Short mmCIF file of C-alpha atoms in Angstrom, two decimals:
data_model
loop_
_atom_site.label_atom_id
_atom_site.label_comp_id
_atom_site.label_asym_id
_atom_site.label_seq_id
_atom_site.Cartn_x
_atom_site.Cartn_y
_atom_site.Cartn_z
CA UNK A 173 -24.86 103.23 -9.25
CA UNK A 174 -21.09 102.76 -9.24
CA UNK A 175 -19.53 99.44 -8.20
CA UNK A 176 -15.89 99.28 -7.15
CA UNK A 177 -13.40 96.64 -5.96
CA UNK A 178 -14.87 96.49 -2.43
CA UNK A 179 -18.16 95.20 -3.84
CA UNK A 180 -16.39 92.11 -5.18
CA UNK A 181 -14.33 91.78 -1.99
CA UNK A 182 -17.56 91.64 0.00
CA UNK A 183 -19.06 89.01 -2.31
CA UNK A 184 -15.89 86.93 -2.05
CA UNK A 185 -16.23 86.71 1.74
CA UNK A 186 -18.68 83.84 1.28
CA UNK A 187 -17.21 80.40 2.06
CA UNK A 188 -15.14 78.85 -0.70
CA UNK A 189 -17.27 76.82 -3.07
CA UNK A 190 -20.51 78.73 -2.38
CA UNK A 191 -22.73 78.33 -5.44
CA UNK A 192 -24.06 81.62 -6.81
CA UNK A 193 -26.39 82.74 -9.58
CA UNK A 194 -24.99 86.20 -10.38
CA UNK A 195 -27.37 88.91 -11.59
CA UNK A 196 -26.37 91.14 -14.52
CA UNK A 197 -28.01 94.46 -15.44
CA UNK A 198 -30.32 94.30 -18.45
CA UNK A 199 -32.29 97.45 -17.73
CA UNK A 200 -29.33 99.59 -18.78
CA UNK A 201 -29.42 100.16 -22.56
CA UNK A 202 -27.13 103.10 -23.33
CA UNK A 203 -24.67 102.79 -26.22
CA UNK A 204 -22.06 101.08 -24.06
CA UNK A 205 -24.39 98.41 -22.64
CA UNK A 206 -22.33 95.54 -24.05
CA UNK A 207 -19.12 96.90 -22.54
CA UNK A 208 -20.81 97.37 -19.17
CA UNK A 209 -22.39 93.92 -18.95
CA UNK A 210 -19.31 92.02 -20.18
CA UNK A 211 -17.12 93.94 -17.73
CA UNK A 212 -19.36 92.98 -14.83
CA UNK A 213 -19.33 89.33 -15.88
CA UNK A 214 -15.56 89.34 -16.22
CA UNK A 215 -15.03 90.98 -12.81
CA UNK A 216 -17.41 88.56 -11.10
CA UNK A 217 -15.48 85.58 -12.43
CA UNK A 218 -11.99 86.99 -11.82
CA UNK A 219 -12.40 88.80 -8.49
CA UNK A 220 -14.53 86.26 -6.63
CA UNK A 221 -12.47 83.03 -6.61
CA UNK A 222 -14.34 81.74 -3.54
CA UNK A 223 -17.59 81.65 -5.47
CA UNK A 224 -18.77 78.89 -7.74
CA UNK A 225 -20.77 80.93 -10.24
CA UNK A 226 -23.14 78.37 -11.73
CA UNK A 227 -25.17 80.82 -13.82
CA UNK A 228 -25.63 84.43 -14.83
CA UNK A 229 -29.10 85.94 -14.56
CA UNK A 230 -29.48 88.62 -17.25
CA UNK A 231 -32.04 91.14 -16.04
CA UNK A 232 -34.29 91.19 -13.00
CA UNK A 233 -38.07 90.92 -13.43
CA UNK A 234 -38.16 92.14 -17.05
CA UNK A 235 -41.93 91.72 -17.11
CA UNK A 236 -42.03 94.89 -14.96
CA UNK A 237 -39.65 96.95 -17.11
CA UNK A 238 -42.43 98.98 -18.76
CA UNK A 239 -44.10 99.68 -15.41
CA UNK A 240 -40.77 100.69 -13.86
CA UNK A 241 -39.79 102.94 -16.76
CA UNK A 242 -36.90 100.80 -18.05
CA UNK A 243 -38.50 100.07 -21.45
CA UNK A 244 -41.25 101.49 -23.63
CA UNK A 245 -43.03 100.68 -26.87
CA UNK A 246 -43.50 97.06 -27.86
CA UNK A 247 -41.56 95.60 -24.94
CA UNK A 248 -42.54 92.03 -24.18
CA UNK A 249 -41.27 88.48 -24.28
CA UNK A 250 -40.23 88.62 -27.95
CA UNK A 251 -38.11 91.78 -27.62
CA UNK A 252 -36.75 90.50 -24.31
CA UNK A 253 -35.63 87.28 -25.98
CA UNK A 254 -33.77 89.19 -28.69
CA UNK A 255 -32.02 91.45 -26.18
CA UNK A 256 -31.26 88.54 -23.83
CA UNK A 257 -29.60 86.56 -26.61
CA UNK A 258 -27.64 89.65 -27.69
CA UNK A 259 -26.14 90.07 -24.22
CA UNK A 260 -25.60 86.35 -23.55
CA UNK A 261 -23.81 85.90 -26.86
CA UNK A 262 -21.54 88.88 -26.18
CA UNK A 263 -20.60 87.57 -22.71
CA UNK A 264 -19.85 84.16 -24.16
CA UNK A 265 -17.68 85.54 -26.97
CA UNK A 266 -15.84 88.15 -24.92
CA UNK A 267 -15.61 86.53 -21.47
CA UNK A 268 -16.54 82.87 -21.17
CA UNK A 269 -14.81 81.50 -24.24
CA UNK A 270 -11.45 82.93 -23.15
CA UNK A 271 -11.84 81.21 -19.77
CA UNK A 272 -12.78 77.83 -21.26
CA UNK A 273 -16.37 78.09 -20.02
CA UNK A 274 -19.25 76.73 -22.09
CA UNK A 275 -21.85 79.11 -23.50
CA UNK A 276 -24.78 77.69 -21.50
CA UNK A 277 -24.21 79.70 -18.33
CA UNK A 278 -27.36 81.85 -18.43
CA UNK A 279 -30.82 81.66 -16.88
CA UNK A 280 -34.04 83.23 -18.19
CA UNK A 281 -36.26 85.06 -17.40
CA UNK A 282 -36.32 86.06 -13.68
CA UNK A 283 -39.93 87.23 -13.99
CA UNK A 284 -42.09 88.49 -11.14
CA UNK A 285 -45.15 86.97 -12.82
CA UNK A 286 -46.18 85.43 -16.14
CA UNK A 287 -49.90 86.07 -15.67
CA UNK A 288 -51.35 88.05 -18.58
CA UNK A 289 -48.10 88.51 -20.52
CA UNK A 290 -45.92 86.65 -23.04
CA UNK A 291 -43.04 85.91 -20.68
CA UNK A 292 -44.25 82.37 -20.10
CA UNK A 293 -41.74 79.63 -20.74
CA UNK A 294 -43.71 78.34 -23.72
CA UNK A 295 -43.62 81.88 -25.18
CA UNK A 296 -39.87 82.33 -24.72
CA UNK A 297 -39.22 78.90 -26.20
CA UNK A 298 -41.36 79.86 -29.18
CA UNK A 299 -39.43 83.11 -29.60
CA UNK A 300 -36.24 81.08 -29.93
CA UNK A 301 -34.46 81.72 -26.63
CA UNK A 302 -32.75 78.36 -27.13
CA UNK A 303 -32.03 76.49 -30.38
CA UNK A 304 -34.14 73.43 -31.12
CA UNK A 305 -31.48 71.73 -33.24
CA UNK A 306 -29.34 69.30 -31.25
CA UNK A 307 -26.26 70.44 -33.18
CA UNK A 308 -26.61 74.03 -31.94
CA UNK A 309 -25.09 75.26 -28.68
CA UNK A 310 -27.57 77.07 -26.40
CA UNK A 311 -26.79 79.94 -24.07
CA UNK A 312 -29.65 78.86 -21.82
CA UNK A 313 -28.85 76.84 -18.70
CA UNK A 314 -32.23 76.92 -16.96
CA UNK A 315 -35.48 78.74 -16.32
CA UNK A 316 -35.67 81.22 -13.45
CA UNK A 317 -38.79 82.85 -11.97
CA UNK A 318 -39.75 84.65 -8.76
CA UNK A 319 -42.70 84.11 -6.45
CA UNK A 320 -44.09 85.64 -3.25
CA UNK A 321 -46.95 83.99 -1.39
CA UNK A 322 -48.13 87.48 -0.44
CA UNK A 323 -46.87 90.90 -1.52
CA UNK A 324 -47.90 94.05 0.31
CA UNK A 325 -49.58 96.51 -2.06
CA UNK A 326 -50.20 93.80 -4.66
CA UNK A 327 -52.13 91.03 -2.92
CA UNK A 328 -55.75 92.06 -2.52
CA UNK A 329 -56.79 90.49 0.78
CA UNK A 330 -55.87 90.96 4.46
CA UNK A 331 -53.25 88.46 5.59
CA UNK A 332 -53.51 86.50 8.84
CA UNK A 333 -51.38 83.78 10.37
CA UNK A 334 -54.26 81.33 10.09
CA UNK A 335 -54.46 82.02 6.36
CA UNK A 336 -50.75 81.28 6.02
CA UNK A 337 -51.14 78.05 8.00
CA UNK A 338 -53.96 76.94 5.70
CA UNK A 339 -51.60 75.10 3.38
CA UNK A 340 -54.16 74.79 0.62
CA UNK A 341 -53.77 78.53 0.04
CA UNK A 342 -50.13 77.96 -0.93
CA UNK A 343 -51.27 75.59 -3.67
CA UNK A 344 -53.91 78.10 -4.80
CA UNK A 345 -51.41 80.96 -4.98
CA UNK A 346 -48.88 78.83 -6.86
CA UNK A 347 -51.28 77.74 -9.61
CA UNK A 348 -49.77 79.91 -12.37
CA UNK A 349 -46.23 78.99 -11.31
CA UNK A 350 -47.10 75.30 -11.28
CA UNK A 351 -48.15 75.69 -14.91
CA UNK A 352 -44.71 77.17 -15.63
CA UNK A 353 -43.05 74.18 -14.01
CA UNK A 354 -45.01 71.92 -16.34
CA UNK A 355 -43.99 74.02 -19.33
CA UNK A 356 -40.34 73.79 -18.26
CA UNK A 357 -40.61 70.01 -18.12
CA UNK A 358 -41.37 70.05 -21.84
CA UNK A 359 -37.92 71.56 -22.43
CA UNK A 360 -34.40 70.23 -21.73
CA UNK A 361 -33.84 72.76 -18.93
CA UNK A 362 -34.53 72.77 -15.17
CA UNK A 363 -36.86 75.24 -13.44
CA UNK A 364 -35.73 77.26 -10.41
CA UNK A 365 -37.32 79.81 -8.11
CA UNK A 366 -34.51 82.32 -7.56
CA UNK A 367 -36.45 84.81 -5.43
CA UNK A 368 -39.09 83.54 -3.04
CA UNK A 369 -40.73 85.08 -0.01
CA UNK A 370 -43.58 84.40 2.36
CA UNK A 371 -44.46 88.11 2.63
CA UNK A 372 -42.83 90.63 0.32
CA UNK A 373 -41.06 92.84 0.17
CA UNK A 374 -39.86 92.92 3.81
CA UNK A 375 -42.15 90.61 5.73
CA UNK A 376 -44.53 91.46 8.57
CA UNK A 377 -43.82 91.06 12.29
CA UNK A 378 -46.14 88.47 13.81
CA UNK A 379 -46.57 86.68 10.45
CA UNK A 380 -43.25 86.01 8.73
CA UNK A 381 -41.08 85.93 11.88
CA UNK A 382 -43.05 83.30 13.85
CA UNK A 383 -43.03 79.51 14.00
CA UNK A 384 -45.95 79.26 11.61
CA UNK A 385 -43.57 80.57 8.94
CA UNK A 386 -41.25 77.61 9.61
CA UNK A 387 -44.05 75.14 8.91
CA UNK A 388 -45.06 77.11 5.81
CA UNK A 389 -41.44 77.06 4.60
CA UNK A 390 -41.01 73.31 5.08
CA UNK A 391 -44.28 72.66 3.27
CA UNK A 392 -43.44 75.08 0.44
CA UNK A 393 -40.08 73.42 -0.17
CA UNK A 394 -41.54 69.92 -0.18
CA UNK A 395 -44.53 70.97 -2.29
CA UNK A 396 -42.43 72.68 -4.96
CA UNK A 397 -39.96 69.79 -4.96
CA UNK A 398 -42.85 67.40 -5.58
CA UNK A 399 -43.79 69.46 -8.65
CA UNK A 400 -40.28 69.27 -10.07
CA UNK A 401 -38.78 72.62 -9.03
CA UNK A 402 -35.01 72.11 -9.06
CA UNK A 403 -33.92 74.88 -6.69
CA UNK A 404 -35.42 77.53 -4.39
CA UNK A 405 -33.73 80.66 -3.03
CA UNK A 406 -35.39 82.84 -0.39
CA UNK A 407 -35.24 86.62 -0.55
CA UNK A 408 -33.27 88.09 2.35
CA UNK A 409 -32.30 91.60 3.42
CA UNK A 410 -30.87 92.80 6.72
CA UNK A 411 -34.07 94.73 7.55
CA UNK A 412 -36.64 92.10 6.55
CA UNK A 413 -38.89 90.28 9.00
CA UNK A 414 -39.05 87.53 6.37
CA UNK A 415 -35.31 86.82 6.39
CA UNK A 416 -34.13 83.56 7.92
CA UNK A 417 -32.02 85.47 10.41
CA UNK A 418 -31.51 89.05 11.60
CA UNK A 419 -27.81 89.89 11.18
CA UNK A 420 -27.74 93.25 13.00
CA UNK A 421 -29.57 94.82 15.97
CA UNK A 422 -32.96 95.96 14.73
CA UNK A 423 -36.59 96.15 15.78
CA UNK A 424 -35.53 96.17 19.43
CA UNK A 425 -33.77 92.78 19.17
CA UNK A 426 -30.19 91.65 18.87
CA UNK A 427 -29.07 89.46 15.93
CA UNK A 428 -30.88 86.14 16.03
CA UNK A 429 -32.11 83.19 13.99
CA UNK A 430 -35.78 83.34 13.04
CA UNK A 431 -38.07 80.29 13.10
CA UNK A 432 -38.23 80.28 9.28
CA UNK A 433 -34.61 79.09 9.19
CA UNK A 434 -35.58 75.84 10.89
CA UNK A 435 -37.96 75.01 8.04
CA UNK A 436 -35.04 75.30 5.61
CA UNK A 437 -32.75 73.25 7.87
CA UNK A 438 -35.35 70.51 8.22
CA UNK A 439 -35.83 70.29 4.46
CA UNK A 440 -32.09 70.24 3.81
CA UNK A 441 -31.46 67.46 6.32
CA UNK A 442 -34.35 65.37 4.97
CA UNK A 443 -33.27 65.52 1.32
CA UNK A 444 -29.50 65.47 1.88
CA UNK A 445 -26.73 67.03 -0.19
CA UNK A 446 -26.59 64.50 -3.01
CA UNK A 447 -29.28 66.33 -5.07
CA UNK A 448 -30.67 62.86 -5.82
CA UNK A 449 -33.71 62.95 -3.50
CA UNK A 450 -37.17 62.63 -5.01
CA UNK A 451 -40.26 64.01 -3.28
CA UNK A 452 -43.84 62.92 -3.82
CA UNK A 453 -46.94 64.32 -2.18
CA UNK A 454 -49.10 61.77 -0.40
CA UNK A 455 -52.80 61.85 -1.22
CA UNK A 456 -55.15 62.49 1.69
CA UNK A 457 -58.71 61.18 1.81
CA UNK A 458 -61.58 61.35 4.31
CA UNK A 459 -60.08 64.17 6.33
CA UNK A 460 -62.36 66.00 8.78
CA UNK A 461 -63.12 69.51 7.55
CA UNK A 462 -61.18 71.10 10.41
CA UNK A 463 -57.92 69.52 9.17
CA UNK A 464 -58.44 69.26 5.43
CA UNK A 465 -56.66 72.48 4.45
CA UNK A 466 -53.97 72.31 7.14
CA UNK A 467 -52.41 68.83 6.94
CA UNK A 468 -50.02 67.72 4.19
CA UNK A 469 -47.77 64.66 3.86
CA UNK A 470 -44.85 63.87 1.57
CA UNK A 471 -42.73 60.80 0.86
CA UNK A 472 -39.02 61.29 0.23
CA UNK A 473 -36.96 58.82 -1.78
CA UNK A 474 -33.22 58.28 -1.84
CA UNK A 475 -31.63 56.07 -4.52
CA UNK A 476 -35.10 55.00 -5.64
CA UNK A 477 -36.10 53.78 -2.17
CA UNK A 478 -38.44 55.32 0.35
CA UNK A 479 -36.28 57.17 2.89
CA UNK A 480 -38.78 59.10 5.00
CA UNK A 481 -42.34 60.32 5.35
CA UNK A 482 -42.98 63.94 6.35
CA UNK A 483 -46.27 64.96 7.96
CA UNK A 484 -46.99 68.66 8.49
CA UNK A 485 -49.89 69.53 10.79
CA UNK A 486 -50.34 73.27 10.35
CA UNK A 487 -53.63 73.43 12.26
CA UNK A 488 -53.41 76.59 14.36
CA UNK A 489 -52.30 76.20 17.97
CA UNK A 490 -50.88 79.31 19.63
CA UNK A 491 -48.44 79.49 22.51
CA UNK A 492 -51.14 80.56 24.94
CA UNK A 493 -53.15 77.36 24.44
CA UNK A 494 -52.46 75.11 27.43
CA UNK A 495 -54.10 72.10 25.82
CA UNK A 496 -53.27 71.57 22.16
CA UNK A 497 -54.96 69.11 19.83
CA UNK A 498 -53.03 66.72 17.64
CA UNK A 499 -53.27 63.76 15.31
CA UNK A 500 -52.01 60.20 15.47
CA UNK A 501 -50.51 58.95 12.22
CA UNK A 502 -50.57 55.29 11.25
CA UNK A 503 -47.87 54.35 8.75
CA UNK A 504 -48.58 51.17 6.81
CA UNK A 505 -45.43 49.37 5.64
CA UNK A 506 -44.77 45.89 4.34
CA UNK A 507 -45.05 43.16 6.97
CA UNK A 508 -41.36 42.49 6.26
CA UNK A 509 -40.66 45.66 8.25
CA UNK A 510 -42.25 44.17 11.41
CA UNK A 511 -40.13 44.70 14.49
CA UNK A 512 -38.14 47.57 13.02
CA UNK A 513 -37.94 51.00 14.60
CA UNK A 514 -39.31 54.20 13.10
CA UNK A 515 -37.25 57.20 14.19
CA UNK A 516 -39.09 60.50 14.60
CA UNK A 517 -37.65 63.96 14.07
CA UNK A 518 -39.84 66.91 15.06
CA UNK A 519 -40.00 70.52 13.93
CA UNK A 520 -41.64 72.13 16.93
CA UNK A 521 -42.07 75.21 19.09
CA UNK A 522 -44.43 76.40 21.81
CA UNK A 523 -47.01 77.50 19.25
CA UNK A 524 -47.59 78.90 15.77
CA UNK A 525 -47.13 82.47 17.05
CA UNK A 526 -43.82 81.80 18.86
CA UNK A 527 -40.87 83.96 17.79
CA UNK A 528 -38.16 82.01 19.63
CA UNK A 529 -37.14 78.60 21.00
CA UNK A 530 -37.89 76.55 17.91
CA UNK A 531 -36.17 73.17 17.59
CA UNK A 532 -35.65 70.79 14.71
CA UNK A 533 -34.62 67.20 15.38
CA UNK A 534 -33.59 68.21 18.89
CA UNK A 535 -31.35 70.99 17.52
CA UNK A 536 -31.45 74.70 18.33
CA UNK A 537 -29.80 77.36 16.18
CA UNK A 538 -30.59 80.04 18.79
CA UNK A 539 -29.01 78.60 21.93
CA UNK A 540 -25.41 79.24 20.79
CA UNK A 541 -26.03 82.93 20.13
CA UNK A 542 -24.18 82.83 16.80
CA UNK A 543 -26.43 80.60 14.69
CA UNK A 544 -24.37 77.45 15.02
CA UNK A 545 -26.34 74.29 15.93
CA UNK A 546 -26.65 73.10 19.51
CA UNK A 547 -28.23 69.77 20.33
CA UNK A 548 -30.64 70.54 23.15
CA UNK A 549 -32.24 67.09 23.26
CA UNK A 550 -30.49 63.80 22.51
CA UNK A 551 -33.45 61.60 23.41
CA UNK A 552 -34.65 59.54 20.46
CA UNK A 553 -38.39 59.49 19.82
CA UNK A 554 -39.45 56.30 18.16
CA UNK A 555 -42.31 54.00 17.18
CA UNK A 556 -42.17 50.26 16.59
CA UNK A 557 -43.47 48.55 13.46
CA UNK A 558 -46.11 46.02 14.48
CA UNK A 559 -46.53 42.52 13.04
CA UNK A 560 -49.06 43.83 10.51
CA UNK A 561 -46.55 46.42 9.24
CA UNK A 562 -48.13 49.43 10.93
CA UNK A 563 -46.43 52.05 13.06
CA UNK A 564 -48.22 54.83 14.89
CA UNK A 565 -46.89 58.20 16.01
CA UNK A 566 -48.34 61.57 16.89
CA UNK A 567 -47.93 65.12 15.69
CA UNK A 568 -49.36 68.05 17.59
CA UNK A 569 -51.27 70.87 15.90
CA UNK A 570 -48.71 73.43 14.64
CA UNK A 571 -45.93 70.86 14.40
CA UNK A 572 -44.26 68.65 11.79
CA UNK A 573 -42.65 65.22 12.01
CA UNK A 574 -40.30 63.22 9.80
CA UNK A 575 -40.49 59.43 10.17
CA UNK A 576 -37.45 57.40 9.12
CA UNK A 577 -37.13 53.63 9.26
CA UNK A 578 -33.91 51.95 10.34
CA UNK A 579 -31.96 55.01 11.43
CA UNK A 580 -32.83 58.48 12.57
CA UNK A 581 -31.87 61.63 10.70
CA UNK A 582 -28.37 62.53 11.80
CA UNK A 583 -27.19 58.95 12.11
CA UNK A 584 -27.81 57.30 8.73
CA UNK A 585 -29.77 56.91 5.55
CA UNK A 586 -33.25 56.29 6.92
CA UNK A 587 -35.97 54.07 5.40
CA UNK A 588 -34.68 51.41 3.09
CA UNK A 589 -31.11 51.61 4.39
CA UNK A 590 -31.03 47.94 5.26
CA UNK A 591 -31.70 47.04 1.63
CA UNK A 592 -28.75 49.15 0.45
CA UNK A 593 -25.54 47.78 2.04
CA UNK A 594 -23.49 50.40 0.20
CA UNK A 595 -25.57 53.39 1.27
CA UNK A 596 -23.40 56.17 2.63
CA UNK A 597 -24.17 58.54 5.45
CA UNK A 598 -26.57 61.33 4.55
CA UNK A 599 -24.23 64.27 4.08
CA UNK A 600 -26.78 66.74 5.40
CA UNK A 601 -26.74 64.96 8.74
CA UNK A 602 -23.70 67.00 9.80
CA UNK A 603 -26.01 69.38 11.66
CA UNK A 604 -25.92 67.26 14.81
CA UNK A 605 -25.69 63.47 15.08
CA UNK A 606 -28.53 61.82 16.91
CA UNK A 607 -27.77 60.65 20.42
CA UNK A 608 -27.90 57.04 21.51
CA UNK A 609 -29.95 57.61 24.63
CA UNK A 610 -32.91 55.36 25.33
CA UNK A 611 -35.83 56.26 23.08
CA UNK A 612 -39.24 57.63 23.91
CA UNK A 613 -42.43 56.41 22.29
CA UNK A 614 -43.97 59.67 21.10
CA UNK A 615 -47.53 58.42 20.98
CA UNK A 616 -47.26 57.59 24.66
CA UNK A 617 -45.70 60.98 25.38
CA UNK A 618 -48.61 62.77 23.72
CA UNK A 619 -51.10 60.71 25.72
CA UNK A 620 -49.37 61.74 28.93
CA UNK A 621 -49.48 65.42 27.96
CA UNK A 622 -53.25 65.37 27.66
CA UNK A 623 -53.41 66.24 23.96
CA UNK A 624 -56.71 65.64 22.20
CA UNK A 625 -55.92 63.19 19.37
CA UNK A 626 -57.30 62.27 15.99
CA UNK A 627 -55.78 59.44 14.00
CA UNK A 628 -55.32 58.52 10.36
CA UNK A 629 -53.29 55.86 8.54
CA UNK A 630 -50.67 56.36 5.84
CA UNK A 631 -50.84 53.28 3.65
CA UNK A 632 -47.87 52.10 1.59
CA UNK A 633 -48.27 49.19 -0.81
CA UNK A 634 -44.52 48.73 -1.23
CA UNK A 635 -41.17 50.42 -0.81
CA UNK A 636 -40.47 50.46 -4.55
CA UNK A 637 -40.33 53.94 -6.07
CA UNK A 638 -42.47 53.11 -9.09
CA UNK A 639 -45.25 51.30 -7.24
CA UNK A 640 -45.38 53.20 -3.96
CA UNK A 641 -48.74 54.79 -3.21
CA UNK A 642 -50.05 56.54 -0.14
CA UNK A 643 -53.48 57.44 1.12
CA UNK A 644 -54.28 59.26 4.32
CA UNK A 645 -57.53 58.67 6.14
CA UNK A 646 -58.52 60.32 9.40
CA UNK A 647 -60.24 58.43 12.18
CA UNK A 648 -61.45 60.80 14.87
CA UNK A 649 -60.73 59.56 18.39
CA UNK A 650 -63.03 60.83 21.11
CA UNK A 651 -60.85 61.18 24.21
#
């Protein structure tokens, strides 16, 4: 494959300041491999001034090089480490040093899987991919792996939307990757997922392009954040049903935003742009069997204070269901919060199988026709904190809600804002500011819609980061 100037011109069309991890070819190993890889690195840095290249990824899924015919013989983590260091050192000496850039601009190992091989982080660390002595300068910037919840031709079971919505299956599939996150935490370097997909390689219509995928995405991002994953990038191509948007006419539809995008937007607005948010999964106890695998809750902290609580109810409810079940959540706060308002932001659509008309926090990315946000509902949905510190709100099956105390998302910092006089506006709230119209009590709204409800409390012992603890208990309401 030949790459010319237009390739770099295309890459440089991204908005100025866009952060990029740039992939470099490791599979190529002819006599001029050093010249080729250093040239590519130099061109990426010099011809793409709009980009903020934060790392180079040397090689793509090297654990598959033998299978794909790129390597033979004793190829494995040890040989990979030697060849990775060879290339990283050459790029540093010939390219980075002359531009005043530090040597640690490289990620390893961009693996498809570490199951049954010696590409695990603990293996690469043992092979010496970074120096242990504090006086030595590493080339390594961070760990980089790939993950697909399901991959056609590899996964060995039939996939259904209900299986995707069963959020426990995400935790089951991610078991080996979670172990890698723990291994990374024993090193000085962060762990990132640089290629992620719900269904690989190109998605499946009716599974990855429906609202259920938005709920899966929001949960996946919160779940991996709670484990300590520093960054997640989703795999996108123009012809994939798993891409966040369709950029060209295809599959009988014009360009449009897919529901999956809303899951990303919700996560981004909840955690903000400061990169200082901390996410913790809330424990759930005494959940009826019908909800146990489908409901997950997370607490999000900003500046060491509880900012919001996210509840995802992925219990299946399709668009055709006239009457949809739901749950009522009871949030237990300190009695000092009595009288305050809890602001509710919903990720919702007509049903799990819906392919259009999703909204997040009253915002649509479809209504404009070009992907820009349009606020389609300015009505605030709220709940009041009672004298005993409890606040109740509802979330329908196949829906998610974010509860913020003090101010709603889009208008301020959320829970704990009153105790931080210097707290600045959440920078991710630029999507659309919340309106100031009279609020609606969501629990009452759900009652009026005839939804069958179940309730459970979320109990918080304090708002302090170190002592906060949650437990979720369902109480079934017979209506």
